[in-house]
Amino acid sequence: MSNSVLLSPSLLSADFSDIGSAIKLIEEKHSAFVHVDVMDGHFVPSVSYGQPVIKSIRKCTSLPFDVHLMVERPENSINSFIDAGADFITFHIEATAHADRCVQLIYEAGKKAGIAVCPATPVSSIVHLLPFVDIVLVMTVNPGWGGQKLIPYTLKKVRELADIKEEKGYKYLISVDGGVHNGTLASVIEAGCDVVVSGSAFFKGELKW
């Protein structure tokens, strides 16, 4: 593992009957962020947790919360998630016709903005936003289901984003989410990611960090 790559464990795979212990483990592994997956049952089939839960666990750690909105029309809920304790808001380009407005709302609140892309969504769909965002989240599995296998072609997008970042001098972090474990970690790092999001593998001890 490269010491320059940051870890962002996903709370979605934690045991919510003992969330305090899950957050303690995240801190013990020297994680950079807590990845908080929000699912609305529309953009993705599942429903996870919302603003009240995030607000209640905010006091459990000082680590930054990267709130990953897998929701339709994120512009309607960005401010409420910021009020609940989000430090980063990452929304999906596929979920809104108002991506630029979403970035503006996040920055107006003094927070960090992220843009996410599903496996089949090309980098070209977000190239206009790359100068302005802090994180680009490449979904390496289809969002909404845990425990999937990493989709190999998604790593080409990581390489493309790394090349653009170097060529243009952009500052965004490239984050990879889905199917990362001991067997795939080296490949995502080699592709050029800066942040590894891990849920099932992290909490099952299948990600050496």
mmCIF file of N, CA, C and O in Angstrom, residues 9-12 14-24 26-27 34-38 49-67 84-87:
data_model
loop_
_atom_site.group_PDB
_atom_site.id
_atom_site.type_symbol
_atom_site.label_atom_id
_atom_site.label_comp_id
_atom_site.label_asym_id
_atom_site.label_seq_id
_atom_site.Cartn_x
_atom_site.Cartn_y
_atom_site.Cartn_z
ATOM 1 N N PRO A 9 -13.330 4.522 5.146
ATOM 2 C CA PRO A 9 -14.257 3.408 5.375
ATOM 3 C C PRO A 9 -15.714 3.847 5.287
ATOM 4 O O PRO A 9 -16.080 4.946 5.730
ATOM 5 N N SER A 10 -16.527 2.975 4.722
ATOM 6 C CA SER A 10 -17.942 3.273 4.541
ATOM 7 C C SER A 10 -18.765 2.742 5.709
ATOM 8 O O SER A 10 -18.780 1.539 5.984
ATOM 9 N N LEU A 11 -19.478 3.638 6.360
ATOM 10 C CA LEU A 11 -20.319 3.253 7.497
ATOM 11 C C LEU A 11 -21.465 2.333 7.102
ATOM 12 O O LEU A 11 -22.059 1.681 7.962
ATOM 13 N N LEU A 12 -21.777 2.281 5.809
ATOM 14 C CA LEU A 12 -22.911 1.469 5.376
ATOM 15 C C LEU A 12 -22.742 0.008 5.774
ATOM 16 O O LEU A 12 -23.723 -0.700 5.993
ATOM 17 N N ALA A 14 -21.090 -1.010 8.490
ATOM 18 C CA ALA A 14 -20.858 -1.122 9.932
ATOM 19 C C ALA A 14 -22.047 -1.772 10.628
ATOM 20 O O ALA A 14 -23.155 -1.842 10.081
ATOM 21 N N ASP A 15 -21.822 -2.251 11.842
ATOM 22 C CA ASP A 15 -22.884 -2.773 12.693
ATOM 23 C C ASP A 15 -23.518 -1.593 13.421
ATOM 24 O O ASP A 15 -22.931 -1.036 14.346
ATOM 25 N N PHE A 16 -24.713 -1.215 13.002
ATOM 26 C CA PHE A 16 -25.330 -0.021 13.576
ATOM 27 C C PHE A 16 -25.864 -0.248 14.987
ATOM 28 O O PHE A 16 -26.289 0.699 15.642
ATOM 29 N N SER A 17 -25.828 -1.478 15.452
ATOM 30 C CA SER A 17 -26.166 -1.697 16.854
ATOM 31 C C SER A 17 -24.998 -1.349 17.770
ATOM 32 O O SER A 17 -25.162 -1.256 18.982
ATOM 33 N N ASP A 18 -23.818 -1.155 17.165
ATOM 34 C CA ASP A 18 -22.628 -0.775 17.934
ATOM 35 C C ASP A 18 -21.799 0.197 17.106
ATOM 36 O O ASP A 18 -20.634 -0.039 16.806
ATOM 37 N N ILE A 19 -22.430 1.293 16.726
ATOM 38 C CA ILE A 19 -21.788 2.230 15.809
ATOM 39 C C ILE A 19 -20.559 2.884 16.437
ATOM 40 O O ILE A 19 -19.600 3.232 15.742
ATOM 41 N N GLY A 20 -20.577 3.028 17.762
ATOM 42 C CA GLY A 20 -19.424 3.626 18.435
ATOM 43 C C GLY A 20 -18.159 2.815 18.214
ATOM 44 O O GLY A 20 -17.083 3.372 17.956
ATOM 45 N N SER A 21 -18.268 1.487 18.299
ATOM 46 C CA SER A 21 -17.106 0.626 18.070
ATOM 47 C C SER A 21 -16.645 0.689 16.619
ATOM 48 O O SER A 21 -15.444 0.639 16.331
ATOM 49 N N ALA A 22 -17.591 0.799 15.692
ATOM 50 C CA ALA A 22 -17.235 0.898 14.277
ATOM 51 C C ALA A 22 -16.437 2.169 14.012
ATOM 52 O O ALA A 22 -15.424 2.147 13.301
ATOM 53 N N ILE A 23 -16.870 3.267 14.589
ATOM 54 C CA ILE A 23 -16.163 4.530 14.392
ATOM 55 C C ILE A 23 -14.800 4.490 15.072
ATOM 56 O O ILE A 23 -13.806 5.007 14.534
ATOM 57 N N LYS A 24 -14.714 3.839 16.221
ATOM 58 C CA LYS A 24 -13.426 3.696 16.897
ATOM 59 C C LYS A 24 -12.440 2.920 16.022
ATOM 60 O O LYS A 24 -11.259 3.276 15.906
ATOM 61 N N ILE A 26 -12.510 2.738 12.736
ATOM 62 C CA ILE A 26 -12.150 3.642 11.643
ATOM 63 C C ILE A 26 -11.022 4.577 12.074
ATOM 64 O O ILE A 26 -10.059 4.809 11.331
ATOM 65 N N GLU A 27 -11.113 5.094 13.286
ATOM 66 C CA GLU A 27 -10.073 5.988 13.792
ATOM 67 C C GLU A 27 -8.762 5.244 14.029
ATOM 68 O O GLU A 27 -7.678 5.763 13.718
ATOM 69 N N VAL A 34 -14.608 9.543 7.022
ATOM 70 C CA VAL A 34 -15.688 8.580 7.192
ATOM 71 C C VAL A 34 -16.608 8.744 5.991
ATOM 72 O O VAL A 34 -17.115 9.846 5.723
ATOM 73 N N HIS A 35 -16.782 7.670 5.235
ATOM 74 C CA HIS A 35 -17.628 7.706 4.043
ATOM 75 C C HIS A 35 -19.053 7.363 4.465
ATOM 76 O O HIS A 35 -19.309 6.299 5.032
ATOM 77 N N VAL A 36 -19.970 8.279 4.201
ATOM 78 C CA VAL A 36 -21.352 8.137 4.662
ATOM 79 C C VAL A 36 -22.262 8.034 3.437
ATOM 80 O O VAL A 36 -22.487 9.015 2.727
ATOM 81 N N ASP A 37 -22.753 6.832 3.169
ATOM 82 C CA ASP A 37 -23.584 6.578 1.986
ATOM 83 C C ASP A 37 -25.050 6.861 2.286
ATOM 84 O O ASP A 37 -25.638 6.253 3.189
ATOM 85 N N VAL A 38 -25.628 7.762 1.508
ATOM 86 C CA VAL A 38 -27.050 8.088 1.646
ATOM 87 C C VAL A 38 -27.780 7.590 0.402
ATOM 88 O O VAL A 38 -27.448 7.986 -0.722
ATOM 89 N N TYR A 49 -29.718 5.690 5.446
ATOM 90 C CA TYR A 49 -30.021 6.572 6.570
ATOM 91 C C TYR A 49 -29.994 8.007 6.073
ATOM 92 O O TYR A 49 -29.512 8.304 4.977
ATOM 93 N N GLY A 50 -30.529 8.889 6.896
ATOM 94 C CA GLY A 50 -30.631 10.274 6.481
ATOM 95 C C GLY A 50 -30.031 11.246 7.471
ATOM 96 O O GLY A 50 -29.169 10.889 8.288
ATOM 97 N N GLN A 51 -30.520 12.459 7.427
ATOM 98 C CA GLN A 51 -29.944 13.541 8.200
ATOM 99 C C GLN A 51 -29.960 13.310 9.708
ATOM 100 O O GLN A 51 -28.948 13.600 10.383
ATOM 101 N N PRO A 52 -31.044 12.790 10.311
ATOM 102 C CA PRO A 52 -31.029 12.605 11.764
ATOM 103 C C PRO A 52 -29.945 11.637 12.246
ATOM 104 O O PRO A 52 -29.317 11.866 13.294
ATOM 105 N N VAL A 53 -29.719 10.557 11.497
ATOM 106 C CA VAL A 53 -28.681 9.599 11.881
ATOM 107 C C VAL A 53 -27.299 10.236 11.754
ATOM 108 O O VAL A 53 -26.447 10.101 12.640
ATOM 109 N N ILE A 54 -27.069 10.928 10.659
ATOM 110 C CA ILE A 54 -25.774 11.580 10.475
ATOM 111 C C ILE A 54 -25.528 12.590 11.588
ATOM 112 O O ILE A 54 -24.424 12.663 12.153
ATOM 113 N N LYS A 55 -26.535 13.363 11.916
ATOM 114 C CA LYS A 55 -26.388 14.349 12.993
ATOM 115 C C LYS A 55 -26.070 13.675 14.328
ATOM 116 O O LYS A 55 -25.252 14.173 15.106
ATOM 117 N N SER A 56 -26.683 12.516 14.568
ATOM 118 C CA SER A 56 -26.483 11.839 15.855
ATOM 119 C C SER A 56 -25.096 11.227 15.984
ATOM 120 O O SER A 56 -24.543 11.147 17.080
ATOM 121 N N ILE A 57 -24.501 10.794 14.848
ATOM 122 C CA ILE A 57 -23.166 10.188 14.926
ATOM 123 C C ILE A 57 -22.057 11.205 14.702
ATOM 124 O O ILE A 57 -20.884 10.876 14.894
ATOM 125 N N ARG A 58 -22.421 12.399 14.331
ATOM 126 C CA ARG A 58 -21.410 13.438 14.102
ATOM 127 C C ARG A 58 -20.561 13.671 15.344
ATOM 128 O O ARG A 58 -19.351 13.928 15.255
ATOM 129 N N LYS A 59 -21.188 13.567 16.509
ATOM 130 C CA LYS A 59 -20.467 13.830 17.757
ATOM 131 C C LYS A 59 -19.524 12.703 18.159
ATOM 132 O O LYS A 59 -18.738 12.849 19.097
ATOM 133 N N CYS A 60 -19.549 11.575 17.437
ATOM 134 C CA CYS A 60 -18.732 10.421 17.802
ATOM 135 C C CYS A 60 -17.287 10.525 17.326
ATOM 136 O O CYS A 60 -16.437 9.755 17.774
ATOM 137 N N THR A 61 -17.003 11.436 16.395
ATOM 138 C CA THR A 61 -15.650 11.520 15.837
ATOM 139 C C THR A 61 -15.413 12.912 15.270
ATOM 140 O O THR A 61 -16.356 13.598 14.850
ATOM 141 N N SER A 62 -14.151 13.290 15.234
ATOM 142 C CA SER A 62 -13.786 14.562 14.611
ATOM 143 C C SER A 62 -13.339 14.366 13.163
ATOM 144 O O SER A 62 -13.014 15.343 12.472
ATOM 145 N N LEU A 63 -13.311 13.117 12.685
ATOM 146 C CA LEU A 63 -12.922 12.858 11.298
ATOM 147 C C LEU A 63 -13.915 13.514 10.338
ATOM 148 O O LEU A 63 -15.117 13.572 10.621
ATOM 149 N N PRO A 64 -13.440 13.992 9.193
ATOM 150 C CA PRO A 64 -14.354 14.569 8.211
ATOM 151 C C PRO A 64 -15.351 13.537 7.694
ATOM 152 O O PRO A 64 -14.985 12.390 7.442
ATOM 153 N N PHE A 65 -16.590 13.956 7.528
ATOM 154 C CA PHE A 65 -17.631 13.124 6.919
ATOM 155 C C PHE A 65 -17.711 13.455 5.434
ATOM 156 O O PHE A 65 -18.003 14.596 5.068
ATOM 157 N N ASP A 66 -17.442 12.453 4.586
ATOM 158 C CA ASP A 66 -17.705 12.582 3.155
ATOM 159 C C ASP A 66 -19.053 11.933 2.895
ATOM 160 O O ASP A 66 -19.171 10.706 2.868
ATOM 161 N N VAL A 67 -20.061 12.756 2.749
ATOM 162 C CA VAL A 67 -21.427 12.260 2.568
ATOM 163 C C VAL A 67 -21.676 12.061 1.080
ATOM 164 O O VAL A 67 -21.651 13.005 0.288
ATOM 165 N N ALA A 84 -26.524 18.694 8.955
ATOM 166 C CA ALA A 84 -26.414 17.474 9.767
ATOM 167 C C ALA A 84 -24.967 17.139 10.119
ATOM 168 O O ALA A 84 -24.734 16.304 10.995
ATOM 169 N N GLY A 85 -23.993 17.765 9.432
ATOM 170 C CA GLY A 85 -22.604 17.535 9.809
ATOM 171 C C GLY A 85 -21.665 17.128 8.703
ATOM 172 O O GLY A 85 -20.521 16.747 8.976
ATOM 173 N N ALA A 86 -22.094 17.203 7.449
ATOM 174 C CA ALA A 86 -21.215 16.831 6.337
ATOM 175 C C ALA A 86 -20.091 17.844 6.170
ATOM 176 O O ALA A 86 -20.303 19.052 6.289
ATOM 177 N N ASP A 87 -18.897 17.332 5.900
ATOM 178 C CA ASP A 87 -17.756 18.187 5.558
ATOM 179 C C ASP A 87 -17.536 18.209 4.050
ATOM 180 O O ASP A 87 -17.152 19.232 3.485
#
